[in-house]
PDB file of C-alpha atoms in Angstrom:
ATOM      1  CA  UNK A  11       0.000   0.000   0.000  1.00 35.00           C
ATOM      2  CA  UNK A  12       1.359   3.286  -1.049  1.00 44.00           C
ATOM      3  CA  UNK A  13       1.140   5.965   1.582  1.00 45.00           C
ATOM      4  CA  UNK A  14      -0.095   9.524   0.902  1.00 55.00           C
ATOM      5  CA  UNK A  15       2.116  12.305   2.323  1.00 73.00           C
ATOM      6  CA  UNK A  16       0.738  15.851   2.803  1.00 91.00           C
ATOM      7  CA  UNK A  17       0.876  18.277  -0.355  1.00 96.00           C
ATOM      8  CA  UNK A  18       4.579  19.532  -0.926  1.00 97.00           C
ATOM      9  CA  UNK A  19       4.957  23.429  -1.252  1.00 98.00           C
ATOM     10  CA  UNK A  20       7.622  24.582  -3.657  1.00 98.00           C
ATOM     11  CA  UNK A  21       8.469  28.365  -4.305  1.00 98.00           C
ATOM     12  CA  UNK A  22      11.155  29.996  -6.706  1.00 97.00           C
ATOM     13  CA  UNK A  23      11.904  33.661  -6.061  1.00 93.00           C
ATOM     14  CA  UNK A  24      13.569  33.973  -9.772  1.00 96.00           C
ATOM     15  CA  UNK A  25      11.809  33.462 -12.459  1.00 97.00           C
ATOM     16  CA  UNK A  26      12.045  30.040 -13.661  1.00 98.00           C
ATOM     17  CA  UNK A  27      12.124  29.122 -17.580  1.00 98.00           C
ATOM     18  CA  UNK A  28       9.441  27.629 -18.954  1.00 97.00           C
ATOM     19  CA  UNK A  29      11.178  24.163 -20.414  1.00 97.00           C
ATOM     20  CA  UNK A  30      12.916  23.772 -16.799  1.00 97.00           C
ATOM     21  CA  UNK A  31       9.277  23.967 -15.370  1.00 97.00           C
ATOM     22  CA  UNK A  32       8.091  21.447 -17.956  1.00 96.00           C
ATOM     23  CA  UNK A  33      10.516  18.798 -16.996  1.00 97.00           C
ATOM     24  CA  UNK A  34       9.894  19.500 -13.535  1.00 97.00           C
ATOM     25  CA  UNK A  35       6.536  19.101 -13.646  1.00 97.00           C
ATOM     26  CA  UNK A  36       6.478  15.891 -16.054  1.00 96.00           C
ATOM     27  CA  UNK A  37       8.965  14.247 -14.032  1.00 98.00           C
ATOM     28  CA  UNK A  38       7.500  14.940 -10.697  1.00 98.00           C
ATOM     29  CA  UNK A  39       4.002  13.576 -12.043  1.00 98.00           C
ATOM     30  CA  UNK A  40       5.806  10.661 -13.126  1.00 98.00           C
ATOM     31  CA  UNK A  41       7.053   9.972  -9.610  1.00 97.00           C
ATOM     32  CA  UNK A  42       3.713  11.066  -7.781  1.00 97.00           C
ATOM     33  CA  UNK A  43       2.080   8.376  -9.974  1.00 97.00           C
ATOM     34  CA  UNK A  44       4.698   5.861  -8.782  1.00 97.00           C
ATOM     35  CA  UNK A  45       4.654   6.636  -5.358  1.00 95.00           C
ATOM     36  CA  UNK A  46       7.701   8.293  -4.981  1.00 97.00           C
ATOM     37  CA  UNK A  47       6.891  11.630  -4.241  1.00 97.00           C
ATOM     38  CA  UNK A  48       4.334  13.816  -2.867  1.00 97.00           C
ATOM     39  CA  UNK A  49       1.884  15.976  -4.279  1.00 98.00           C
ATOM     40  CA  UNK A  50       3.092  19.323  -5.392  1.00 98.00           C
ATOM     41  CA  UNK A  51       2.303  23.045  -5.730  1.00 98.00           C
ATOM     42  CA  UNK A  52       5.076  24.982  -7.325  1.00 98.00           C
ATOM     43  CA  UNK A  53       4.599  28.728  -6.944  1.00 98.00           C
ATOM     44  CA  UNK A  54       6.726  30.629  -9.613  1.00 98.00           C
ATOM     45  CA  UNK A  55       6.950  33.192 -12.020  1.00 98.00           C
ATOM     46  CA  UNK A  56       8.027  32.617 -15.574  1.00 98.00           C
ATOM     47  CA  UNK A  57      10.362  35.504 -17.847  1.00 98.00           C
ATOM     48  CA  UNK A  58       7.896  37.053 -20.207  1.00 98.00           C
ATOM     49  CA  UNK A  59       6.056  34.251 -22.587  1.00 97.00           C
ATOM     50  CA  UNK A  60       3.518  32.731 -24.267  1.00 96.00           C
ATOM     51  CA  UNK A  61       2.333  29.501 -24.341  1.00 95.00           C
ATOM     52  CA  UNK A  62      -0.091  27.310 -26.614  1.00 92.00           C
ATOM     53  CA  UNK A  63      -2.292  25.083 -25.532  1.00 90.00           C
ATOM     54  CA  UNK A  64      -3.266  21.587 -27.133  1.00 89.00           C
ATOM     55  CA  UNK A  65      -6.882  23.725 -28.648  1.00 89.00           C
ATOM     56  CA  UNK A  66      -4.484  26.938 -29.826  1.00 90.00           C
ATOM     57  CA  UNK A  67      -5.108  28.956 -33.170  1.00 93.00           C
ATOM     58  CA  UNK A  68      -2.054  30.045 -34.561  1.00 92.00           C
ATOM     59  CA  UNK A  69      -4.782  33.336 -35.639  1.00 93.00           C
ATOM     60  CA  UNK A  70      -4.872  34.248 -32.536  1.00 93.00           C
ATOM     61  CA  UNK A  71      -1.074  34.786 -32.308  1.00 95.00           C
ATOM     62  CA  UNK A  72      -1.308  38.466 -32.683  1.00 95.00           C
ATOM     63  CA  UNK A  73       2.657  38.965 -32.038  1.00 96.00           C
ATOM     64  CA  UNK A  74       4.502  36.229 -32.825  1.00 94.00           C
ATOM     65  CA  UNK A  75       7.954  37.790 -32.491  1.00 95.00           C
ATOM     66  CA  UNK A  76       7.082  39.733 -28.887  1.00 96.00           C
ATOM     67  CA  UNK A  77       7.858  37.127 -26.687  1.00 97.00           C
ATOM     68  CA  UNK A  78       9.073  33.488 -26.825  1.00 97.00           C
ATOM     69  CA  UNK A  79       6.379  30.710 -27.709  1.00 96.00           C
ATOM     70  CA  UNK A  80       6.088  27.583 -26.220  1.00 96.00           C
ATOM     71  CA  UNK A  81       3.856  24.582 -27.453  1.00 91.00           C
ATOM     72  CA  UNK A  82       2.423  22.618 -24.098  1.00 90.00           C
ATOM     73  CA  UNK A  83       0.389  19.670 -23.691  1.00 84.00           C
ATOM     74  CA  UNK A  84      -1.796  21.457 -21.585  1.00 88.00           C
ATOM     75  CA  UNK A  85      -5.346  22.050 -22.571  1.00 82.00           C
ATOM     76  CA  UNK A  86      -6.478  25.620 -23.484  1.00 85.00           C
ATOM     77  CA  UNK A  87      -5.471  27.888 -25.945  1.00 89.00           C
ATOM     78  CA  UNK A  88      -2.540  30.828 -25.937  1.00 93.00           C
ATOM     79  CA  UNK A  89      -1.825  32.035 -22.324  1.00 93.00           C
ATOM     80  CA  UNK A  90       0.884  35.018 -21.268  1.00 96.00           C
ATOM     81  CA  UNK A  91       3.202  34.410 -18.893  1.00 97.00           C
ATOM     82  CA  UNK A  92       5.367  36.579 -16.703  1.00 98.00           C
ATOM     83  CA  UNK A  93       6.718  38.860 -14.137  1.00 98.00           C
ATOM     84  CA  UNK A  94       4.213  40.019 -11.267  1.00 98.00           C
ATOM     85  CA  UNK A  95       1.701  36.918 -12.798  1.00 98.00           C
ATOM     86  CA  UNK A  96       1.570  34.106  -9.576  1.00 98.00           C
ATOM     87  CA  UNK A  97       1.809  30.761 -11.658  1.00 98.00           C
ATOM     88  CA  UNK A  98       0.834  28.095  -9.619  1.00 98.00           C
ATOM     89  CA  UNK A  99       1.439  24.529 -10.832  1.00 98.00           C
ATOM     90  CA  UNK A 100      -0.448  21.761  -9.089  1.00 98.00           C
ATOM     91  CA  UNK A 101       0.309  18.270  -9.727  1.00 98.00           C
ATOM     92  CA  UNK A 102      -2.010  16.263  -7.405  1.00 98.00           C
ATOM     93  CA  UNK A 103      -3.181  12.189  -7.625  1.00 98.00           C
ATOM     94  CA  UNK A 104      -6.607  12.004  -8.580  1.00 98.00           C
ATOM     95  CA  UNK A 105      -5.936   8.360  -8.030  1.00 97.00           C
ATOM     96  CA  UNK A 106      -6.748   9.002  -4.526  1.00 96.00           C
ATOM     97  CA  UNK A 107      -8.691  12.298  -4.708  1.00 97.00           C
ATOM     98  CA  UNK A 108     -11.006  11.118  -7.589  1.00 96.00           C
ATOM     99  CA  UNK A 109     -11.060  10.524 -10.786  1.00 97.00           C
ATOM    100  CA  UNK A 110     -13.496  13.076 -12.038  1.00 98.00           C
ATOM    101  CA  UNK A 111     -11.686  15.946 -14.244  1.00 97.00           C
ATOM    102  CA  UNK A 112     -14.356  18.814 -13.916  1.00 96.00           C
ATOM    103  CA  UNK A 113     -14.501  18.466 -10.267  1.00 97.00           C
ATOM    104  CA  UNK A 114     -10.947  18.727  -9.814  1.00 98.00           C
ATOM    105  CA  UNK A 115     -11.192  22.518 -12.200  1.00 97.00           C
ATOM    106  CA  UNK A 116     -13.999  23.705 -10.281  1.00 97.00           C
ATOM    107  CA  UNK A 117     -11.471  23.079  -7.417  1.00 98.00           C
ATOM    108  CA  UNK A 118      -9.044  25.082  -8.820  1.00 98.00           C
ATOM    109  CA  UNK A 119     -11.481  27.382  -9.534  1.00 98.00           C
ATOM    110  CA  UNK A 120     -12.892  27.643  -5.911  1.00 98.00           C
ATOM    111  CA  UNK A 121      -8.964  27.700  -5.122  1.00 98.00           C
ATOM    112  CA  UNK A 122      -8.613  31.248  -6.996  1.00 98.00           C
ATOM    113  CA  UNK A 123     -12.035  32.931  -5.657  1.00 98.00           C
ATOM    114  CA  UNK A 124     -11.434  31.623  -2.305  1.00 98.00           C
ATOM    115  CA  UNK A 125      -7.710  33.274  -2.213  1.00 98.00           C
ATOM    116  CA  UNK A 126      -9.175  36.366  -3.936  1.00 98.00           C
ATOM    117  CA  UNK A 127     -12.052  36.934  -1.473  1.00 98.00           C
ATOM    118  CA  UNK A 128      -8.919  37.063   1.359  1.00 98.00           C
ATOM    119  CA  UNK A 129      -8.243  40.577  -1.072  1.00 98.00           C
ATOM    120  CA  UNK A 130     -11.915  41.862  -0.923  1.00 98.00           C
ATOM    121  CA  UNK A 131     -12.144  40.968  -4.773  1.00 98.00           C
ATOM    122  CA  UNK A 132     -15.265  39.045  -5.927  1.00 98.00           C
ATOM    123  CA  UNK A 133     -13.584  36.369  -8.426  1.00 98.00           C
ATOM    124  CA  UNK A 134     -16.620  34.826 -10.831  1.00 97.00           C
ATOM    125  CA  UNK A 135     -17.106  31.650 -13.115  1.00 96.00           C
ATOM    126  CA  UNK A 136     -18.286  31.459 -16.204  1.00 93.00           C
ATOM    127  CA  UNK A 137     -20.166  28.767 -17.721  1.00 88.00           C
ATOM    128  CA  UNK A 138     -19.106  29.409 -21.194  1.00 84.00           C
ATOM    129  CA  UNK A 139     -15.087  30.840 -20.655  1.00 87.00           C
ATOM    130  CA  UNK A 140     -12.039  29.363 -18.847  1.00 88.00           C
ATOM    131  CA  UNK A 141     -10.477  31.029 -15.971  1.00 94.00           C
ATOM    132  CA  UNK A 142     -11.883  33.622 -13.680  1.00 97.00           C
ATOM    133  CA  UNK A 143     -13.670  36.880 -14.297  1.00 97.00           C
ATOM    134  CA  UNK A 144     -13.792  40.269 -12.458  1.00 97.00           C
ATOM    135  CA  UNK A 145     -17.661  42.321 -13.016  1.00 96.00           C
ATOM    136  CA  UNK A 146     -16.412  45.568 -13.162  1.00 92.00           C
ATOM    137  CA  UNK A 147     -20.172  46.657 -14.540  1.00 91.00           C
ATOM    138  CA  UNK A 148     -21.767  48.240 -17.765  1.00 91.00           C
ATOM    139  CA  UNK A 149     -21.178  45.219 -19.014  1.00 89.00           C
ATOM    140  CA  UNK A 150     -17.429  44.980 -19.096  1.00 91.00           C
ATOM    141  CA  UNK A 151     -16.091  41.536 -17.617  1.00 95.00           C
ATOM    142  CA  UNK A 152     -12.214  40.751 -17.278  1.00 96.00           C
ATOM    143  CA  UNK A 153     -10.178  38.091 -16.605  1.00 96.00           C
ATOM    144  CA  UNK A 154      -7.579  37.885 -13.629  1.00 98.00           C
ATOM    145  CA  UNK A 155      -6.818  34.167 -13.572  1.00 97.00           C
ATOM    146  CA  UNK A 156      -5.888  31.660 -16.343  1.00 94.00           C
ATOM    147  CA  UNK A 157      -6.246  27.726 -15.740  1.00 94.00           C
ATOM    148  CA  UNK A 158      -4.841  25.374 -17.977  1.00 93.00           C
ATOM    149  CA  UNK A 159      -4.394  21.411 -16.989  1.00 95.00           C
ATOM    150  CA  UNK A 160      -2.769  18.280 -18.271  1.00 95.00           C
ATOM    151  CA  UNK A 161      -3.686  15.081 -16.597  1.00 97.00           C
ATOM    152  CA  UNK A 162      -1.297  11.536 -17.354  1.00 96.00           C
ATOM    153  CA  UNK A 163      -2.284   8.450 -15.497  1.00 97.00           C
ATOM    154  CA  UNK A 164      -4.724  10.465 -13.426  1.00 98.00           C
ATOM    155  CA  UNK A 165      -1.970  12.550 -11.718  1.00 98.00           C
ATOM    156  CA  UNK A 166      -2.397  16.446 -12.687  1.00 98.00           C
ATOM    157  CA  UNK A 167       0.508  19.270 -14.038  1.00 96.00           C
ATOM    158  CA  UNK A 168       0.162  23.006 -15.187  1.00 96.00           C
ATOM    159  CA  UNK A 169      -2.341  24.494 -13.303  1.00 97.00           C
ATOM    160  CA  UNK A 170      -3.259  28.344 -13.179  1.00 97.00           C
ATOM    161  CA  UNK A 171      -1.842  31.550 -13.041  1.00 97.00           C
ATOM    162  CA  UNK A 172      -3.393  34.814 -11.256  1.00 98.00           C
ATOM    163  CA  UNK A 173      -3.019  38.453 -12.052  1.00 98.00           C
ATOM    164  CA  UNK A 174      -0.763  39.966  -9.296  1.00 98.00           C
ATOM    165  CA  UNK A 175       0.765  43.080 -10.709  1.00 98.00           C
ATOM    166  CA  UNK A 176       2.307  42.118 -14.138  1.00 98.00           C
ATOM    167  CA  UNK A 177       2.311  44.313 -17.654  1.00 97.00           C
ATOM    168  CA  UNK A 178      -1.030  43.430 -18.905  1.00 97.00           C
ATOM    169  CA  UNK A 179      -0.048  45.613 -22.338  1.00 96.00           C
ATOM    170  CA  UNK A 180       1.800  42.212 -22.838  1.00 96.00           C
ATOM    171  CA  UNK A 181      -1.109  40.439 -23.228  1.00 95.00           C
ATOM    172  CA  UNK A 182      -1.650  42.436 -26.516  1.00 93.00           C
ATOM    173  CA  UNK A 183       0.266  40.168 -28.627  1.00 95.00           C
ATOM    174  CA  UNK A 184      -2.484  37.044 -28.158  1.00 94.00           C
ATOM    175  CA  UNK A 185      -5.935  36.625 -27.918  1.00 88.00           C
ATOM    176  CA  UNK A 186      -5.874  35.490 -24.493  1.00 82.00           C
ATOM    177  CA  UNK A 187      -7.618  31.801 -23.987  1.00 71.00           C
ATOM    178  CA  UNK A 188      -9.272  32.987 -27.382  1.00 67.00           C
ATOM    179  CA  UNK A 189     -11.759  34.459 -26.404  1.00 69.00           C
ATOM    180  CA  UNK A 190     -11.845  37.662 -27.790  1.00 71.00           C
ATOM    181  CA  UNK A 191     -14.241  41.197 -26.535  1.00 72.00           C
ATOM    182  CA  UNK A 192     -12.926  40.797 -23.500  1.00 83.00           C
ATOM    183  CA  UNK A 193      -9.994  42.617 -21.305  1.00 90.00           C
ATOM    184  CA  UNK A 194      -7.885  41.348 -18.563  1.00 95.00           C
ATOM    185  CA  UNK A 195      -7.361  42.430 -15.214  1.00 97.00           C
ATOM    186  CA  UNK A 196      -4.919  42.288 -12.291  1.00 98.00           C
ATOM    187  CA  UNK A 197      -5.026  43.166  -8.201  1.00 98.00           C
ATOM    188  CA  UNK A 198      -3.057  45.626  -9.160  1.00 98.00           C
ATOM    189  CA  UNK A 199      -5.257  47.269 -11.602  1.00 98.00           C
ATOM    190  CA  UNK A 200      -8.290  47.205  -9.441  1.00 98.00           C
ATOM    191  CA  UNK A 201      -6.658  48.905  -6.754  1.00 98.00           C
ATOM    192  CA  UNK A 202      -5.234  46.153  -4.690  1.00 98.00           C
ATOM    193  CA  UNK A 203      -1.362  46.559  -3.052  1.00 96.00           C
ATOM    194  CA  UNK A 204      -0.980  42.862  -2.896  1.00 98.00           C
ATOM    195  CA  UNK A 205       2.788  41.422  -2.898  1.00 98.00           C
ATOM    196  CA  UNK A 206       3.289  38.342  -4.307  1.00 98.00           C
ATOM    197  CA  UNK A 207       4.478  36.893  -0.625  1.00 98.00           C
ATOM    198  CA  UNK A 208       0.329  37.963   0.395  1.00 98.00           C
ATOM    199  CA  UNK A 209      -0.466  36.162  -2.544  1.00 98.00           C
ATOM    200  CA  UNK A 210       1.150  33.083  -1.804  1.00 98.00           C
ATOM    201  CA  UNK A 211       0.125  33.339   1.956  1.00 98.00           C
ATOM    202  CA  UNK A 212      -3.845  33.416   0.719  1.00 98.00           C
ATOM    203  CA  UNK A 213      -3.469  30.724  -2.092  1.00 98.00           C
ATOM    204  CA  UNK A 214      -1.736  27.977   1.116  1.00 98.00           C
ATOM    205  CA  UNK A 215      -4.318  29.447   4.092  1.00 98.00           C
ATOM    206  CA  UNK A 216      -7.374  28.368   1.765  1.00 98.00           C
ATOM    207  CA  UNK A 217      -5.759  25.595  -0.167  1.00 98.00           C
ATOM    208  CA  UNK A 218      -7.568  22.756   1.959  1.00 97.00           C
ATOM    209  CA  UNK A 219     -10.862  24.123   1.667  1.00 97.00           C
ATOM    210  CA  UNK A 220     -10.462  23.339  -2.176  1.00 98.00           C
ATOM    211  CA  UNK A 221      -8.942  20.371  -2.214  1.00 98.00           C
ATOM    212  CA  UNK A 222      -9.347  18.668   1.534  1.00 96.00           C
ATOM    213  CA  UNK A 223      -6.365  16.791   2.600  1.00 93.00           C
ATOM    214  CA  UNK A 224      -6.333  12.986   2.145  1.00 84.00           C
ATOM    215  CA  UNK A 225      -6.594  10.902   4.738  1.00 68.00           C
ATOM    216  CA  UNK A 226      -3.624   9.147   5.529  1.00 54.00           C
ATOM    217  CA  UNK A 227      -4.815   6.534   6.757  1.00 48.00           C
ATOM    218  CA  UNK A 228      -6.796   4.892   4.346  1.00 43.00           C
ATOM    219  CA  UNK A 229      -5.252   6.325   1.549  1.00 47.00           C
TER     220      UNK A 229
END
């Protein structure tokens, strides 16, 4: 019987590149599935980037020479990535946790509006777009979080990345997710002095309420 150790918390203070995160991730999952490691968050932020996700149109790569751009095996379309963004990648054993893929998003989903409540910012799903979305009223809707997921042998990698305080002119070069007619938004830009340490701090205090611990014992 394989014993289930609690969730391991990783953070890099320097942004880490994106292929050195990839074979992190894949190799960790590899060894979570085997029983040789524990499930993972990885807090990090990545050098300016984008990213294209196994559903990407190369149409809505408005600026392909702006920043580097990486092909992923995550799900989603293009995605930014970079300084003052909180990536978070989450490589958990739905093995043990359940094997049911849109529970384990709408956890990651609670995960974000949980941790953004902690700011006073009301963090919204929506039924028909990815990620999380910020009212703002008149009908103008933007979106502060990205989630993007890969799942191999029922263990999870990539995961989702929150607007902290990064450049959001750099999401110009993409249609972010794809879906176009709308903006995107950041603590930052609504007003919120949040350092990426408070950040981290709310995303671990209401981690368990997302995804409860296993228990131990009869894992």
């Amino acid at each position: 019987m394989i014993i289930a150790q609690p969730v391991e918390w990783r953070l890099d203070d320097a942004p880490v590149p994106y292929p050195e995160a990839l074979s992190f991730m894949e190799s960790r999952a590899a060894r979570i599935h085997a029983g040789e490691a524990p499930e993972t968050v990885w807090l990090l932020e990545h050098p300016p980037l984008y990213t294209a996700g196994t559903s990407a149109d190369a149409h809505d790569l408005l600026q392909p020479d702006r920043f580097p751009v990486y092909q992923t095996g995550r799900g989603g379309q293009y995605t930014y990535h970079g300084p003052g963004q909180r990536v978070a990648y989450v490589m958990l054993d739905l093995n043990r946790r359940g094997r049911d893929v849109r529970a384990y998003v709408h956890g990651l989903e609670e995960w974000l509006i949980l941790a953004l409540a902690k700011f006073g910012v009301t963090g919204e799903r929506r039924a028909d777009r990815v990620g999380i979305w910020i009212d703002r009223g008149n009908g103008i809707e933007e979106k502060i979080a990205a989630i993007g997921v890969r799942i191999r042998r029922w263990v999870t990698f990539h995961g989702i990345a929150l607007n902290v305080a990064p450049d959001l002119s750099h999401f110009a070069g993409i249609v972010p997710c794809g879906i176009a007619g709308h903006g995107v938004t950041s603590l930052k830009a609504l007003g919120v002095d949040a350092t990426m340490a408070d950040v981290d701090q709310a995303l671990r205090d209401v981690f368990d309420r997302a995804f409860p611990p296993i228990d131990h014992k009869s894992a």
